[in-house]
Short mmCIF file of C-alpha atoms and ligand atoms in Angstrom, two decimals:
data_model
loop_
_atom_site.label_atom_id
_atom_site.label_comp_id
_atom_site.label_asym_id
_atom_site.label_seq_id
_atom_site.Cartn_x
_atom_site.Cartn_y
_atom_site.Cartn_z
CA MET A 18 2.23 32.30 15.87
CA ALA A 19 2.92 32.14 12.16
CA ASP A 20 2.28 28.43 11.85
CA ALA A 21 -1.51 28.70 11.77
CA ASN A 22 -2.17 25.24 10.36
CA VAL A 23 -0.75 23.27 13.27
CA LEU A 24 -3.01 20.64 14.79
CA ASP A 25 -2.69 22.02 18.33
CA PRO A 26 -1.63 25.68 18.42
CA LYS A 27 -0.77 25.37 22.12
CA ASN A 28 1.55 22.44 21.39
CA PRO A 29 2.82 22.89 17.83
CA SER A 30 5.18 19.94 18.15
CA GLY A 31 2.67 17.79 20.02
CA PRO A 32 1.77 15.64 21.75
CA VAL A 33 -1.22 15.16 19.47
CA GLN A 34 -3.54 12.22 18.97
CA VAL A 35 -3.93 10.94 15.40
CA ARG A 36 -6.24 7.93 15.37
CA LYS A 37 -4.64 5.49 17.83
CA LEU A 38 -1.22 7.11 17.78
CA LYS A 39 0.02 9.77 20.19
CA VAL A 40 2.81 11.68 18.47
CA ARG A 41 5.20 14.35 19.60
CA VAL A 42 8.46 15.87 18.45
CA ASP A 43 11.22 16.43 20.98
CA ARG A 44 12.20 19.94 19.93
CA ASP A 45 15.49 19.73 21.84
CA LEU A 46 16.50 16.71 19.76
CA CYS A 47 15.12 17.86 16.39
CA ILE A 48 17.85 19.14 14.06
CA GLY A 49 15.54 20.12 11.21
CA ALA A 50 16.73 17.33 8.95
CA ALA A 51 13.23 17.18 7.41
CA THR A 52 13.29 13.42 6.79
CA CYS A 53 9.97 13.19 8.61
CA ILE A 54 8.49 15.76 6.22
CA ALA A 55 9.62 13.77 3.18
CA ILE A 56 7.93 10.63 4.52
CA ALA A 57 4.79 12.12 6.11
CA PRO A 58 4.29 15.50 4.41
CA ASN A 59 0.73 15.96 5.65
CA MET A 60 1.82 15.60 9.24
CA PHE A 61 5.15 17.37 9.58
CA ALA A 62 6.54 20.75 8.60
CA LEU A 63 9.37 22.93 9.86
CA ASP A 64 8.65 26.09 11.83
CA SER A 65 10.73 29.25 11.74
CA ASP A 66 13.12 27.71 14.29
CA ALA A 67 13.69 24.73 11.93
CA LYS A 68 11.93 22.42 14.38
CA ALA A 69 9.30 19.95 13.25
CA ILE A 70 5.68 20.87 13.95
CA ILE A 71 2.58 18.73 13.55
CA LEU A 72 -0.02 19.88 11.01
CA SER A 73 -3.81 19.87 11.11
CA THR A 74 -3.75 17.59 8.04
CA SER A 75 -1.97 14.82 9.97
CA ASP A 76 -4.82 12.34 9.54
CA GLN A 77 -4.15 12.33 5.79
CA ASP A 78 -0.94 10.39 6.41
CA SER A 79 -1.31 6.68 7.21
CA ASP A 80 -0.23 5.15 10.49
CA ASP A 81 2.53 3.36 8.60
CA ALA A 82 3.77 6.63 7.10
CA ILE A 83 3.77 8.29 10.51
CA ILE A 84 5.70 5.42 12.08
CA ASP A 85 8.11 5.31 9.12
CA ALA A 86 8.67 9.05 9.55
CA ALA A 87 9.63 8.46 13.18
CA LYS A 88 11.96 5.64 12.15
CA GLY A 89 13.53 7.84 9.48
CA CYS A 90 14.38 10.68 11.83
CA PRO A 91 18.17 10.63 12.23
CA VAL A 92 18.01 11.71 15.86
CA ALA A 93 14.85 9.79 16.89
CA ALA A 94 13.07 13.02 17.80
CA VAL A 95 9.62 11.77 16.73
CA ILE A 96 8.14 9.85 19.64
CA ILE A 97 5.04 7.69 19.17
CA GLU A 98 2.95 5.90 21.78
CA ASP A 99 -0.15 3.74 21.43
CA GLU A 100 -3.43 4.20 23.27
CA GLN A 101 -2.08 2.39 26.32
CA GLY A 102 0.93 4.66 26.53
CA ASN A 103 3.28 1.97 25.23
CA LYS A 104 6.14 3.19 23.07
CA VAL A 105 5.60 2.39 19.39
CA PHE A 106 8.83 4.17 18.42
CA PRO A 107 11.53 4.49 19.58
CA LYS A 108 11.27 1.25 21.54
S1 SF4 B 1481 13.36 14.09 10.78
FE1 SF4 B 1481 13.71 14.41 12.98
S2 SF4 B 1481 15.28 15.97 13.07
FE2 SF4 B 1481 14.40 16.03 11.01
S3 SF4 B 1481 12.80 17.58 11.13
FE3 SF4 B 1481 11.86 15.60 11.51
S4 SF4 B 1481 11.89 15.43 13.75
FE4 SF4 B 1481 13.33 17.02 13.22
#
């Protein structure tokens, strides 16, 4: 696919593991608002379908930035779990 710099080419929108956070984008929910990209630009980008994908540079954004990006998504399409599988966001 065209988005060569995704973290997991098989799962461009995740789930991916970044440090202790498991992150995925629900592509059915994502409306391409790009708030996540403004907050965590190393992690998120939009693909050609205007859905958020997760970049190979994700570990350059802090945990706080990643969680804030999820909180900033207007449709709560960024889903984060901890190592135990507990929801970090949305709760
Ligand atoms: S903020 Fe939410 S809706 Fe907007 S691109 Fe990111 S995941 Fe998609």
